[in-house]
Every structure is written in C-alpha cells, then in structure tokens.
Amino acid sequence: MPKTTTTYHHGDLRNALIQAGLSILQTDGEATLTLRKVAREAGVSHAAPYRHFADKTALLSAIAQQGFDLLTAQLQAAATDFSDTPQRILLETGLNYIQFARQYPDHFRLMFGGVLRAAGPDAPLRAAAEQTFAQVVNAVATSQACGIVKAGDTHQLATTAWSMAHGLADLAVEGMLGQPTNSTADVEQIARFSLQQLLVGLLGR
Amino acid sequence: MPKTTTTYHHGDLRNALIQAGLSILQTDGEATLTLRKVAREAGVSHAAPYRHFADKTALLSAIAQQGFDLLTAQLQAAATDFSDTPQRILLETGLNYIQFARQYPDHFRLMFGGVLRAAGPDAPLRAAAEQTFAQVVNAVATSQACGIVKAGDTHQLATTAWSMAHGLADLAVEGMLGQPTNSTADVEQIARFSLQQLLVGLLGR
DNA sequence: CCAAAAAAGTTTACACTGTCAACATAATGC
DNA sequence: GCATTATGTTGACAGTGTAAACTTTTTTGG
C-alpha cells in the first residue's frame, strides 16, 4: 500500500497541519489562526494536533521555520541568478529579502515575532534563521572578493547589511515606507536607494 | 472635590487601563495580556473597558501610541543633549532608538506588530509613529547642516537612516545580534559599527 | 503469527477569553 | 429637580488552548 502517499494513520498530519496553518496565515492573518481551525482544515479532531506539537506555539514555530527555509532558498536562487555579475549580489539579495517580506507579510511577521525570541539558542528555528543569515554572509563574502566591499570581519559586515534589509522589510510590511501610496514602485525605489547608500559606506573609500 | 485626583466615576479609567496594560506588558509580555486581566488590575469589572475602547485592539493601539510618544520624547531628549556636537546627533539618535527597543522589547514589538499595519492611514497611531519619524528627519537635517550628511532629499535620507536603526533594533530584540552572548556590549558594538558604516555612505565623498 | 506495546486520533471536560445585551448607578444639563 | 447621558456591573454565549480518559490503528518482539 505505498500506492497513495504514505504508510500510516492519516498520511502525515504534522505536514498537513503546517500546510493548513500556512494557508490560513496567508489568507486571514495570524490573528485568526486558531489551533482548532487548523485541525478542522486538516480534517481531524481539535485535539489531534497535540500528537505532533506540544502546543500552539510549537506549530507556529514550525511554520516560521518553514518560512526561513523558503527565504533561504529564495536568496540562494537570487545569488545563482547573479553569479556572473557578483557586484550586484548584495543589492539583489537585499531587494529579494524585502520582496519576500512584502509577498508573505504575515509569514514574515510570524518569523520575527516572538517565536524566535522565545526559541532557545539551540532551537531548530534559530538554526533555520541562521541559515538565512548565512546567505547574507555569502553575499558579503562574494562582494568582498570582487572588491565592492572592503576587507574586514565578514560576519560583522553581513550583520550590518542584514539589519539594513531587515529594517526596510519590516517598515515596508508595516506600511511606513513611501508614506502616501506605499506602492511597489515606491518601496523598490527607497529600498534600492537605501541599500546603495550603505554599499557606498561598505566600500569604504 | 478636586482634592483627590479627578471628578467622576472612577477617576479616569482609560488612562488607568492603559497604565495597567503597560504594566502587564512589561512584566509578562503581550501573550498574557488579556482584556479581563487589565480590567482586574485596574479594579473594575471585566466589561468596563468597553466604555472606553471599542475592542481589545483599540486598547493595544492606545498603548502602542503611548509607546511612540515615549520614544519620540526620548529621541528629542537625546537631540538636545547633543545639540552642541551636532555631528553626533544621527549616531546617538540611532543608538537611542535601539536602546529603547531593548529596554521595552514587548512594547516595541507591539508598536510595530500588526496594530500599525491594521491602523488606517489617518489613524492617530500612525500620526504618533510619524512624529517619531520626524525626530529622525530632524537629526538628518541637522547632520546635513553641519556637513556630515550630503545634501539631498532629507526625507528620503531619513527613511534610510530609520531603516538601519529599526533593523538593528528589531534583530536585537529578537536576539539575533551578537549571536552567542547577545550582551549589551555586543549589541552596542555592532550597532555603532553599522550606523557608522551607513554614515560613511551618507556623507557621499 | 500474534499478543503486547506504542503511536495516532477522538471525546469529554475545564478554565479562560472577547464581546454583547440588559441592567444599575452616578454625573450633568436644562 | 428631573431627564439624559456617561460610566460601571452582571450574566450570558460562542470559541479558545489544553489536559485526561478512551479508542483505534500500527508496529514490533517473542
């Protein structure tokens, strides 16, 4: 019977629950994301999730983790896209980061909203976040190699770059960028400008 | 009878509720902040808050607004402190912003977590946020006047500076700055470094 | 192969939440 | 002074997260 999908009881809940939660998150936002609704959407009883997640936070944490994985993949894809023009990698990585935040605002907010802070230093969620950060470190290292960023502590420079992109992303999601219209063009413009200003500083003369 | 405090029924609930909510927020975090607990703490029945706030979100919104006011005042105080060394104003404004976030992490997260996004473009909360931003604009204008930031669209440059500080603040609150220890010294160091990098870019040669 | 243990899912129950409607009381304005 | 409004209370309701007891399936060791 390995014909249909998997072997045991339901198929695999846990993934189904994460998927259901993700769907609710994207359509109705975190505020309305309830454990019972997730269970309903997955077609199981309201207590079933507790066989796979210790509590609601654990489910949210898993969803957040999936978000970091997705973001990591997206940044990596961008990096390979621009592997022949390495001078652009840092800029494009930043723009991609911001685009992700705007495309999945609730997912993005969940990723950086308390779940992370609550996660201990050795939680898998934190590891996933650091893998995303590693993508930024890569971009900085590449930029250093091609002379668009000065030599120096790569990790530190990457933290700086990450902060810039993250700040732009968060303010954009919150609707505080490009005050009146807040259009895609507005955000792209200010993001491009800001990242470029930082790059000038990171070149160092 | 203007002896005690105020005139009517309770004194003034609404402020008492905001204060109680603030206290809960700072000691136990947003997750445990419940409307009924706020009412209890203020010494009124569980439905009393509805005479002053349409719903829970309205209370949270008021608390967030108070946060923006506090932050604005703090940034302004920093600005006057350094009025005789204007070259430092932007740096110090940024450091102060980050310090505020670390001092009141839950308050900070509330301010930028959904309530703002949910607030319409003409909500008082948004006005309060813009007043905070105005403080950054001031710092940039001062920096331009003393030649530490190049001429150009002040508003745009301020958005850039705000994003940098905000990104640092948010990542610091989330515990993603200064990976192992995350100590105050660590955060201060990376924040100072990052802001300075940006300043180099904003000088522009 | 099959009993026994473990895993996965269900039902019932409980305390607690946000919110509403009906009611009570205090303050204010004519 | 009294009617109106502002403020606060009580009681109720649907919905929530979570734990305990129970059932069903799956796995597994003799």
GROMACS .gro file of C-alpha atoms (C1' of nucleotides) in nm:
model
  470
    1MET     CA    1   0.000   0.000   0.000
    2PRO     CA    2   0.269   0.257  -0.066
    3LYS     CA    3   0.048   0.345  -0.362
    4THR     CA    4  -0.135   0.653  -0.241
    5THR     CA    5   0.110   0.863  -0.043
    6THR     CA    6   0.243   0.734   0.283
    7THR     CA    7   0.202   0.450   0.523
    8TYR     CA    8   0.024   0.509   0.846
    9HIS     CA    9  -0.277   0.661   1.008
   10HIS     CA   10  -0.362   0.982   0.839
   11GLY     CA   11  -0.100   1.021   0.575
   12ASP     CA   12   0.107   1.258   0.758
   13LEU     CA   13  -0.055   1.507   0.974
   14ARG     CA   14   0.210   1.744   1.101
   15ASN     CA   15   0.292   1.842   0.745
   16ALA     CA   16  -0.077   1.870   0.669
   17LEU     CA   17  -0.117   2.084   0.980
   18ILE     CA   18   0.173   2.307   0.883
   19GLN     CA   19   0.029   2.343   0.536
   20ALA     CA   20  -0.318   2.420   0.669
   21GLY     CA   21  -0.177   2.674   0.910
   22LEU     CA   22   0.020   2.835   0.633
   23SER     CA   23  -0.290   2.862   0.420
   24ILE     CA   24  -0.488   3.027   0.697
   25LEU     CA   25  -0.197   3.258   0.769
   26GLN     CA   26  -0.180   3.380   0.413
   27THR     CA   27  -0.550   3.429   0.365
   28ASP     CA   28  -0.671   3.555   0.701
   29GLY     CA   29  -0.362   3.654   0.901
   30GLU     CA   30  -0.215   3.538   1.226
   31ALA     CA   31  -0.486   3.690   1.443
   32THR     CA   32  -0.745   3.440   1.322
   33LEU     CA   33  -0.509   3.144   1.313
   34THR     CA   34  -0.650   2.911   1.574
   35LEU     CA   35  -0.537   2.562   1.654
   36ARG     CA   36  -0.889   2.427   1.622
   37LYS     CA   37  -0.935   2.587   1.283
   38VAL     CA   38  -0.613   2.434   1.163
   39ALA     CA   39  -0.732   2.094   1.281
   40ARG     CA   40  -1.066   2.146   1.108
   41GLU     CA   41  -0.897   2.244   0.786
   42ALA     CA   42  -0.684   1.932   0.805
   43GLY     CA   43  -0.991   1.722   0.867
   44VAL     CA   44  -0.907   1.593   1.214
   45SER     CA   45  -1.045   1.645   1.560
   46HIS     CA   46  -0.947   1.952   1.756
   47ALA     CA   47  -0.706   1.770   1.985
   48ALA     CA   48  -0.526   1.574   1.717
   49PRO     CA   49  -0.254   1.835   1.670
   50TYR     CA   50  -0.128   1.760   2.019
   51ARG     CA   51   0.011   1.428   1.892
   52HIS     CA   52   0.252   1.628   1.678
   53PHE     CA   53   0.301   1.959   1.852
   54ALA     CA   54   0.342   2.028   2.219
   55ASP     CA   55   0.126   2.339   2.197
   56LYS     CA   56   0.014   2.613   1.963
   57THR     CA   57   0.349   2.787   1.981
   58ALA     CA   58   0.521   2.473   1.856
   59LEU     CA   59   0.303   2.472   1.546
   60LEU     CA   60   0.367   2.839   1.482
   61SER     CA   61   0.735   2.773   1.532
   62ALA     CA   62   0.729   2.501   1.268
   63ILE     CA   63   0.551   2.732   1.026
   64ALA     CA   64   0.806   3.002   1.094
   65GLN     CA   65   1.086   2.757   1.035
   66GLN     CA   66   0.939   2.665   0.700
   67GLY     CA   67   0.937   3.035   0.621
   68PHE     CA   68   1.307   3.066   0.692
   69ASP     CA   69   1.375   2.769   0.468
   70LEU     CA   70   1.175   2.925   0.188
   71LEU     CA   71   1.350   3.259   0.228
   72THR     CA   72   1.689   3.090   0.233
   73ALA     CA   73   1.609   2.910  -0.090
   74GLN     CA   74   1.485   3.229  -0.249
   75LEU     CA   75   1.801   3.421  -0.159
   76GLN     CA   76   2.016   3.136  -0.282
   77ALA     CA   77   1.831   3.131  -0.613
   78ALA     CA   78   1.890   3.503  -0.650
   79ALA     CA   79   2.257   3.453  -0.578
   80THR     CA   80   2.298   3.197  -0.856
   81ASP     CA   81   2.099   3.419  -1.092
   82PHE     CA   82   2.359   3.688  -1.048
   83SER     CA   83   2.664   3.469  -1.021
   84ASP     CA   84   2.810   3.627  -1.333
   85THR     CA   85   2.764   3.981  -1.203
   86PRO     CA   86   2.888   3.947  -0.847
   87GLN     CA   87   2.894   4.321  -0.793
   88ARG     CA   88   2.515   4.307  -0.784
   89ILE     CA   89   2.471   4.019  -0.545
   90LEU     CA   90   2.442   4.219  -0.226
   91LEU     CA   91   2.194   4.464  -0.370
   92GLU     CA   92   1.983   4.189  -0.519
   93THR     CA   93   1.993   3.985  -0.203
   94GLY     CA   94   1.860   4.281  -0.011
   95LEU     CA   95   1.588   4.350  -0.263
   96ASN     CA   96   1.488   3.986  -0.258
   97TYR     CA   97   1.466   3.988   0.118
   98ILE     CA   98   1.233   4.284   0.107
   99GLN     CA   99   1.027   4.132  -0.170
  100PHE     CA  100   0.977   3.818   0.035
  101ALA     CA  101   0.854   4.021   0.328
  102ARG     CA  102   0.605   4.205   0.113
  103GLN     CA  103   0.485   3.891  -0.061
  104TYR     CA  104   0.422   3.700   0.262
  105PRO     CA  105   0.375   3.972   0.520
  106ASP     CA  106   0.207   3.757   0.784
  107HIS     CA  107   0.455   3.478   0.740
  108PHE     CA  108   0.738   3.728   0.768
  109ARG     CA  109   0.596   3.883   1.081
  110LEU     CA  110   0.544   3.542   1.235
  111MET     CA  111   0.906   3.452   1.166
  112PHE     CA  112   1.035   3.754   1.354
  113GLY     CA  113   0.754   3.799   1.601
  114GLY     CA  114   0.819   3.648   1.935
  115VAL     CA  115   0.851   3.286   1.828
  116LEU     CA  116   1.216   3.347   1.752
  117ARG     CA  117   1.272   3.534   2.074
  118ALA     CA  118   1.102   3.259   2.269
  119ALA     CA  119   1.312   2.993   2.095
  120GLY     CA  120   1.617   2.893   2.292
  121PRO     CA  121   1.962   2.944   2.142
  122ASP     CA  122   1.976   2.584   2.022
  123ALA     CA  123   1.623   2.555   1.888
  124PRO     CA  124   1.588   2.434   1.528
  125LEU     CA  125   1.407   2.756   1.447
  126ARG     CA  126   1.713   2.956   1.535
  127ALA     CA  127   1.926   2.731   1.320
  128ALA     CA  128   1.694   2.794   1.027
  129ALA     CA  129   1.721   3.167   1.084
  130GLU     CA  130   2.096   3.143   1.090
  131GLN     CA  131   2.091   2.957   0.763
  132THR     CA  132   1.910   3.251   0.612
  133PHE     CA  133   2.171   3.479   0.761
  134ALA     CA  134   2.443   3.260   0.610
  135GLN     CA  135   2.308   3.359   0.272
  136VAL     CA  136   2.378   3.722   0.354
  137VAL     CA  137   2.724   3.631   0.476
  138ASN     CA  138   2.786   3.461   0.144
  139ALA     CA  139   2.676   3.765  -0.049
  140VAL     CA  140   2.907   3.987   0.156
  141ALA     CA  141   3.199   3.749   0.109
  142THR     CA  142   3.142   3.750  -0.265
  143SER     CA  143   3.123   4.128  -0.263
  144GLN     CA  144   3.450   4.145  -0.076
  145ALA     CA  145   3.610   3.909  -0.326
  146CYS     CA  146   3.515   4.130  -0.617
  147GLY     CA  147   3.617   4.448  -0.436
  148ILE     CA  148   3.279   4.610  -0.394
  149VAL     CA  149   3.302   4.573  -0.017
  150LYS     CA  150   3.617   4.646   0.178
  151ALA     CA  151   3.808   4.373   0.357
  152GLY     CA  152   3.725   4.312   0.722
  153ASP     CA  153   3.515   4.096   0.952
  154THR     CA  154   3.272   3.940   0.704
  155HIS     CA  155   3.031   3.834   0.973
  156GLN     CA  156   3.010   4.180   1.116
  157LEU     CA  157   2.964   4.344   0.778
  158ALA     CA  158   2.693   4.091   0.698
  159THR     CA  159   2.509   4.178   1.019
  160THR     CA  160   2.513   4.540   0.912
  161ALA     CA  161   2.377   4.454   0.568
  162TRP     CA  162   2.114   4.227   0.716
  163SER     CA  163   1.997   4.498   0.954
  164MET     CA  164   1.952   4.742   0.669
  165ALA     CA  165   1.749   4.499   0.460
  166HIS     CA  166   1.551   4.379   0.759
  167GLY     CA  167   1.464   4.729   0.869
  168LEU     CA  168   1.344   4.819   0.523
  169ALA     CA  169   1.143   4.498   0.502
  170ASP     CA  170   0.978   4.545   0.838
  171LEU     CA  171   0.889   4.907   0.781
  172ALA     CA  172   0.756   4.821   0.437
  173VAL     CA  173   0.534   4.548   0.578
  174GLU     CA  174   0.412   4.791   0.840
  175GLY     CA  175   0.322   5.038   0.571
  176MET     CA  176   0.567   5.302   0.685
  177LEU     CA  177   0.765   5.323   0.362
  178GLY     CA  178   0.657   5.555   0.082
  179GLN     CA  179   0.406   5.729   0.303
  180PRO     CA  180   0.116   5.818   0.077
  181THR     CA  181   0.091   5.547  -0.185
  182ASN     CA  182   0.310   5.273  -0.043
  183SER     CA  183   0.316   5.127  -0.393
  184THR     CA  184   0.555   4.858  -0.508
  185ALA     CA  185   0.744   5.115  -0.711
  186ASP     CA  186   0.778   5.343  -0.409
  187VAL     CA  187   0.914   5.069  -0.190
  188GLU     CA  188   1.152   4.941  -0.457
  189GLN     CA  189   1.285   5.288  -0.508
  190ILE     CA  190   1.354   5.367  -0.145
  191ALA     CA  191   1.494   5.020  -0.086
  192ARG     CA  192   1.731   5.048  -0.379
  193PHE     CA  193   1.840   5.392  -0.267
  194SER     CA  194   1.898   5.285   0.093
  195LEU     CA  195   2.091   4.973   0.008
  196GLN     CA  196   2.308   5.169  -0.229
  197GLN     CA  197   2.387   5.428   0.036
  198LEU     CA  198   2.500   5.153   0.265
  199LEU     CA  199   2.709   4.996  -0.009
  200VAL     CA  200   2.897   5.321  -0.051
  201GLY     CA  201   2.979   5.307   0.317
  202LEU     CA  202   3.079   4.943   0.296
  203LEU     CA  203   3.317   5.016   0.012
  204GLY     CA  204   3.499   5.243   0.248
  205ARG     CA  205   3.682   5.483   0.009
  206MET     CA  206  -1.387   6.766   4.546
  207PRO     CA  207  -1.096   6.820   4.317
  208LYS     CA  208  -0.891   6.717   4.615
  209THR     CA  209  -0.807   6.354   4.537
  210THR     CA  210  -0.746   6.329   4.165
  211THR     CA  211  -1.032   6.379   3.923
  212THR     CA  212  -1.401   6.431   3.918
  213TYR     CA  213  -1.624   6.147   3.812
  214HIS     CA  214  -1.694   5.783   3.842
  215HIS     CA  215  -1.363   5.605   3.872
  216GLY     CA  216  -1.107   5.876   3.838
  217ASP     CA  217  -1.018   5.815   3.488
  218LEU     CA  218  -1.025   5.470   3.363
  219ARG     CA  219  -0.888   5.467   3.013
  220ASN     CA  220  -0.561   5.605   3.142
  221ALA     CA  221  -0.571   5.358   3.427
  222LEU     CA  222  -0.639   5.083   3.175
  223ILE     CA  223  -0.354   5.192   2.952
  224GLN     CA  224  -0.128   5.204   3.252
  225ALA     CA  225  -0.237   4.861   3.373
  226GLY     CA  226  -0.192   4.715   3.027
  227LEU     CA  227   0.151   4.868   3.008
  228SER     CA  228   0.247   4.716   3.338
  229ILE     CA  229   0.132   4.370   3.232
  230LEU     CA  230   0.309   4.410   2.901
  231GLN     CA  231   0.638   4.488   3.067
  232THR     CA  232   0.625   4.216   3.327
  233ASP     CA  233   0.459   3.926   3.145
  234GLY     CA  234   0.463   4.008   2.776
  235GLU     CA  235   0.193   4.057   2.517
  236ALA     CA  236   0.094   3.690   2.505
  237THR     CA  237  -0.057   3.704   2.852
  238LEU     CA  238  -0.206   4.049   2.815
  239THR     CA  239  -0.578   3.987   2.837
  240LEU     CA  240  -0.851   4.244   2.850
  241ARG     CA  241  -1.002   4.088   3.158
  242LYS     CA  242  -0.670   4.090   3.340
  243VAL     CA  243  -0.626   4.457   3.257
  244ALA     CA  244  -0.969   4.528   3.397
  245ARG     CA  245  -0.890   4.328   3.710
  246GLU     CA  246  -0.564   4.515   3.757
  247ALA     CA  247  -0.747   4.842   3.725
  248GLY     CA  248  -1.004   4.728   3.979
  249VAL     CA  249  -1.310   4.731   3.757
  250SER     CA  250  -1.539   4.467   3.615
  251HIS     CA  251  -1.441   4.273   3.305
  252ALA     CA  252  -1.669   4.464   3.072
  253ALA     CA  253  -1.584   4.811   3.193
  254PRO     CA  254  -1.310   4.866   2.933
  255TYR     CA  255  -1.574   4.865   2.663
  256ARG     CA  256  -1.692   5.209   2.777
  257HIS     CA  257  -1.352   5.343   2.669
  258PHE     CA  258  -1.227   5.112   2.396
  259ALA     CA  259  -1.419   4.956   2.111
  260ASP     CA  260  -1.232   4.630   2.148
  261LYS     CA  261  -0.906   4.480   2.263
  262THR     CA  262  -0.723   4.606   1.957
  263ALA     CA  263  -0.821   4.961   2.042
  264LEU     CA  264  -0.661   4.928   2.384
  265LEU     CA  265  -0.345   4.780   2.236
  266SER     CA  266  -0.344   5.059   1.984
  267ALA     CA  267  -0.359   5.319   2.260
  268ILE     CA  268  -0.073   5.150   2.441
  269ALA     CA  269   0.130   5.143   2.122
  270GLN     CA  270   0.058   5.509   2.067
  271GLN     CA  271   0.185   5.589   2.413
  272GLY     CA  272   0.499   5.397   2.318
  273PHE     CA  273   0.557   5.616   2.017
  274ASP     CA  274   0.511   5.925   2.229
  275LEU     CA  275   0.764   5.799   2.479
  276LEU     CA  276   1.012   5.711   2.207
  277THR     CA  277   0.966   6.048   2.044
  278ALA     CA  278   1.037   6.222   2.373
  279GLN     CA  279   1.343   6.008   2.431
  280LEU     CA  280   1.487   6.084   2.089
  281GLN     CA  281   1.417   6.450   2.135
  282ALA     CA  282   1.592   6.450   2.470
  283ALA     CA  283   1.895   6.286   2.310
  284ALA     CA  284   1.893   6.550   2.041
  285THR     CA  285   1.906   6.835   2.291
  286ASP     CA  286   2.176   6.654   2.487
  287PHE     CA  287   2.398   6.664   2.181
  288SER     CA  288   2.293   6.999   2.046
  289ASP     CA  289   2.646   7.130   2.086
  290THR     CA  290   2.801   6.839   1.896
  291PRO     CA  291   2.565   6.810   1.600
  292GLN     CA  292   2.796   6.571   1.419
  293ARG     CA  293   2.694   6.309   1.670
  294ILE     CA  294   2.320   6.356   1.659
  295LEU     CA  295   2.242   6.094   1.397
  296LEU     CA  296   2.456   5.829   1.560
  297GLU     CA  297   2.314   5.898   1.902
  298THR     CA  298   1.958   5.904   1.772
  299GLY     CA  299   2.009   5.561   1.625
  300LEU     CA  300   2.167   5.424   1.940
  301ASN     CA  301   1.883   5.565   2.144
  302TYR     CA  302   1.626   5.405   1.917
  303ILE     CA  303   1.792   5.069   1.967
  304GLN     CA  304   1.824   5.120   2.338
  305PHE     CA  305   1.453   5.191   2.364
  306ALA     CA  306   1.374   4.869   2.181
  307ARG     CA  307   1.593   4.668   2.414
  308GLN     CA  308   1.460   4.837   2.723
  309TYR     CA  309   1.095   4.781   2.636
  310PRO     CA  310   1.103   4.486   2.398
  311ASP     CA  311   0.737   4.394   2.428
  312HIS     CA  312   0.625   4.750   2.398
  313PHE     CA  313   0.847   4.793   2.094
  314ARG     CA  314   0.713   4.480   1.931
  315LEU     CA  315   0.358   4.585   1.998
  316MET     CA  316   0.419   4.921   1.835
  317PHE     CA  317   0.537   4.760   1.513
  318GLY     CA  318   0.342   4.438   1.525
  319GLY     CA  319   0.023   4.444   1.333
  320VAL     CA  320  -0.153   4.724   1.517
  321LEU     CA  321   0.025   4.975   1.299
  322ARG     CA  322  -0.047   4.780   0.983
  323ALA     CA  323  -0.410   4.746   1.082
  324ALA     CA  324  -0.435   5.117   1.154
  325GLY     CA  325  -0.570   5.317   0.864
  326PRO     CA  326  -0.353   5.587   0.710
  327ASP     CA  327  -0.524   5.858   0.914
  328ALA     CA  328  -0.536   5.678   1.248
  329PRO     CA  329  -0.388   5.866   1.543
  330LEU     CA  330  -0.146   5.577   1.592
  331ARG     CA  331   0.005   5.642   1.255
  332ALA     CA  332   0.038   6.009   1.335
  333ALA     CA  333   0.227   5.920   1.652
  334ALA     CA  334   0.459   5.696   1.452
  335GLU     CA  335   0.521   5.974   1.207
  336GLN     CA  336   0.607   6.207   1.490
  337THR     CA  337   0.876   5.962   1.592
  338PHE     CA  338   0.997   5.957   1.235
  339ALA     CA  339   1.003   6.335   1.235
  340GLN     CA  340   1.270   6.313   1.502
  341VAL     CA  341   1.488   6.117   1.263
  342VAL     CA  342   1.419   6.368   0.990
  343ASN     CA  343   1.536   6.642   1.226
  344ALA     CA  344   1.856   6.458   1.303
  345VAL     CA  345   1.927   6.414   0.934
  346ALA     CA  346   1.856   6.778   0.861
  347THR     CA  347   2.095   6.881   1.138
  348SER     CA  348   2.356   6.644   1.002
  349GLN     CA  349   2.316   6.795   0.658
  350ALA     CA  350   2.352   7.142   0.802
  351CYS     CA  351   2.683   7.058   0.966
  352GLY     CA  352   2.810   6.875   0.660
  353ILE     CA  353   2.820   6.522   0.794
  354VAL     CA  354   2.547   6.412   0.554
  355LYS     CA  355   2.540   6.520   0.193
  356ALA     CA  356   2.269   6.746   0.055
  357GLY     CA  357   1.964   6.585  -0.097
  358ASP     CA  358   1.610   6.473  -0.021
  359THR     CA  359   1.610   6.488   0.359
  360HIS     CA  360   1.301   6.276   0.390
  361GLN     CA  361   1.446   6.001   0.180
  362LEU     CA  362   1.777   6.004   0.363
  363ALA     CA  363   1.590   5.989   0.692
  364THR     CA  364   1.397   5.686   0.576
  365THR     CA  365   1.725   5.515   0.504
  366ALA     CA  366   1.863   5.601   0.845
  367TRP     CA  367   1.542   5.492   1.014
  368SER     CA  368   1.550   5.158   0.837
  369MET     CA  369   1.903   5.091   0.953
  370ALA     CA  370   1.826   5.172   1.315
  371HIS     CA  371   1.496   4.987   1.303
  372GLY     CA  372   1.652   4.677   1.156
  373LEU     CA  373   1.919   4.672   1.423
  374ALA     CA  374   1.661   4.726   1.694
  375ASP     CA  375   1.431   4.452   1.572
  376LEU     CA  376   1.706   4.197   1.528
  377ALA     CA  377   1.847   4.288   1.868
  378VAL     CA  378   1.510   4.236   2.033
  379GLU     CA  379   1.477   3.905   1.854
  380GLY     CA  380   1.814   3.801   1.990
  381MET     CA  381   1.980   3.775   1.652
  382LEU     CA  382   2.255   4.027   1.718
  383GLY     CA  383   2.580   3.924   1.881
  384GLN     CA  384   2.500   3.559   1.839
  385PRO     CA  385   2.650   3.384   2.138
  386THR     CA  386   2.624   3.624   2.428
  387ASN     CA  387   2.387   3.888   2.299
  388SER     CA  388   2.516   4.113   2.573
  389THR     CA  389   2.455   4.484   2.588
  390ALA     CA  390   2.816   4.547   2.494
  391ASP     CA  391   2.785   4.321   2.191
  392VAL     CA  392   2.476   4.495   2.067
  393GLU     CA  393   2.616   4.841   2.126
  394GLN     CA  394   2.928   4.750   1.937
  395ILE     CA  395   2.756   4.613   1.629
  396ALA     CA  396   2.501   4.894   1.632
  397ARG     CA  397   2.771   5.159   1.649
  398PHE     CA  398   2.966   4.991   1.372
  399SER     CA  399   2.663   4.955   1.146
  400LEU     CA  400   2.542   5.309   1.192
  401GLN     CA  401   2.888   5.440   1.122
  402GLN     CA  402   2.912   5.240   0.802
  403LEU     CA  403   2.590   5.394   0.686
  404LEU     CA  404   2.709   5.740   0.782
  405VAL     CA  405   3.010   5.698   0.558
  406GLY     CA  406   2.772   5.623   0.272
  407LEU     CA  407   2.551   5.916   0.360
  408LEU     CA  408   2.845   6.153   0.356
  409GLY     CA  409   2.898   6.055  -0.004
  410ARG     CA  410   3.258   6.189  -0.057
  411DC     C1'  411   0.183  -1.525   1.361
  412DC     C1'  412   0.008  -1.297   1.723
  413DA     C1'  413  -0.017  -1.075   2.162
  414DA     C1'  414   0.151  -0.659   2.370
  415DA     C1'  415   0.314  -0.210   2.344
  416DA     C1'  416   0.341   0.218   2.116
  417DA     C1'  417   0.153   0.567   1.807
  418DA     C1'  418  -0.221   0.838   1.627
  419DG     C1'  419  -0.672   1.015   1.671
  420DT     C1'  420  -1.130   1.110   1.933
  421DT     C1'  421  -1.427   1.262   2.305
  422DT     C1'  422  -1.522   1.494   2.708
  423DA     C1'  423  -1.424   1.839   3.020
  424DC     C1'  424  -1.242   2.276   3.224
  425DA     C1'  425  -1.090   2.727   3.292
  426DC     C1'  426  -1.050   3.127   3.043
  427DT     C1'  427  -1.115   3.458   2.671
  428DG     C1'  428  -1.352   3.860   2.381
  429DT     C1'  429  -1.775   4.052   2.327
  430DC     C1'  430  -2.273   4.164   2.369
  431DA     C1'  431  -2.721   4.280   2.597
  432DA     C1'  432  -2.965   4.412   3.000
  433DC     C1'  433  -2.933   4.636   3.399
  434DA     C1'  434  -2.775   4.976   3.770
  435DT     C1'  435  -2.581   5.396   3.928
  436DA     C1'  436  -2.365   5.828   3.916
  437DA     C1'  437  -2.298   6.297   3.687
  438DT     C1'  438  -2.465   6.668   3.406
  439DG     C1'  439  -2.756   6.999   3.177
  440DC     C1'  440  -3.188   7.216   3.123
  441DG     C1'  441  -3.548   6.859   4.019
  442DC     C1'  442  -3.557   6.560   3.666
  443DA     C1'  443  -3.444   6.353   3.232
  444DT     C1'  444  -3.044   6.238   2.978
  445DT     C1'  445  -2.618   6.075   2.925
  446DA     C1'  446  -2.187   5.872   3.085
  447DT     C1'  447  -1.995   5.517   3.332
  448DG     C1'  448  -1.977   5.071   3.552
  449DT     C1'  449  -2.173   4.579   3.667
  450DT     C1'  450  -2.385   4.120   3.584
  451DG     C1'  451  -2.490   3.744   3.320
  452DA     C1'  452  -2.459   3.503   2.914
  453DC     C1'  453  -2.256   3.295   2.484
  454DA     C1'  454  -1.958   3.106   2.146
  455DG     C1'  455  -1.492   2.997   2.088
  456DT     C1'  456  -1.021   2.908   2.258
  457DG     C1'  457  -0.598   2.623   2.441
  458DT     C1'  458  -0.508   2.230   2.677
  459DA     C1'  459  -0.534   1.804   2.973
  460DA     C1'  460  -0.728   1.330   3.079
  461DA     C1'  461  -0.955   0.916   2.950
  462DC     C1'  462  -1.065   0.647   2.591
  463DT     C1'  463  -1.048   0.404   2.110
  464DT     C1'  464  -0.836   0.257   1.713
  465DT     C1'  465  -0.461   0.158   1.431
  466DT     C1'  466   0.019   0.035   1.357
  467DT     C1'  467   0.441  -0.159   1.488
  468DT     C1'  468   0.711  -0.496   1.694
  469DG     C1'  469   0.939  -0.874   1.974
  470DG     C1'  470   0.873  -1.341   2.126
   0.00000   0.00000   0.00000
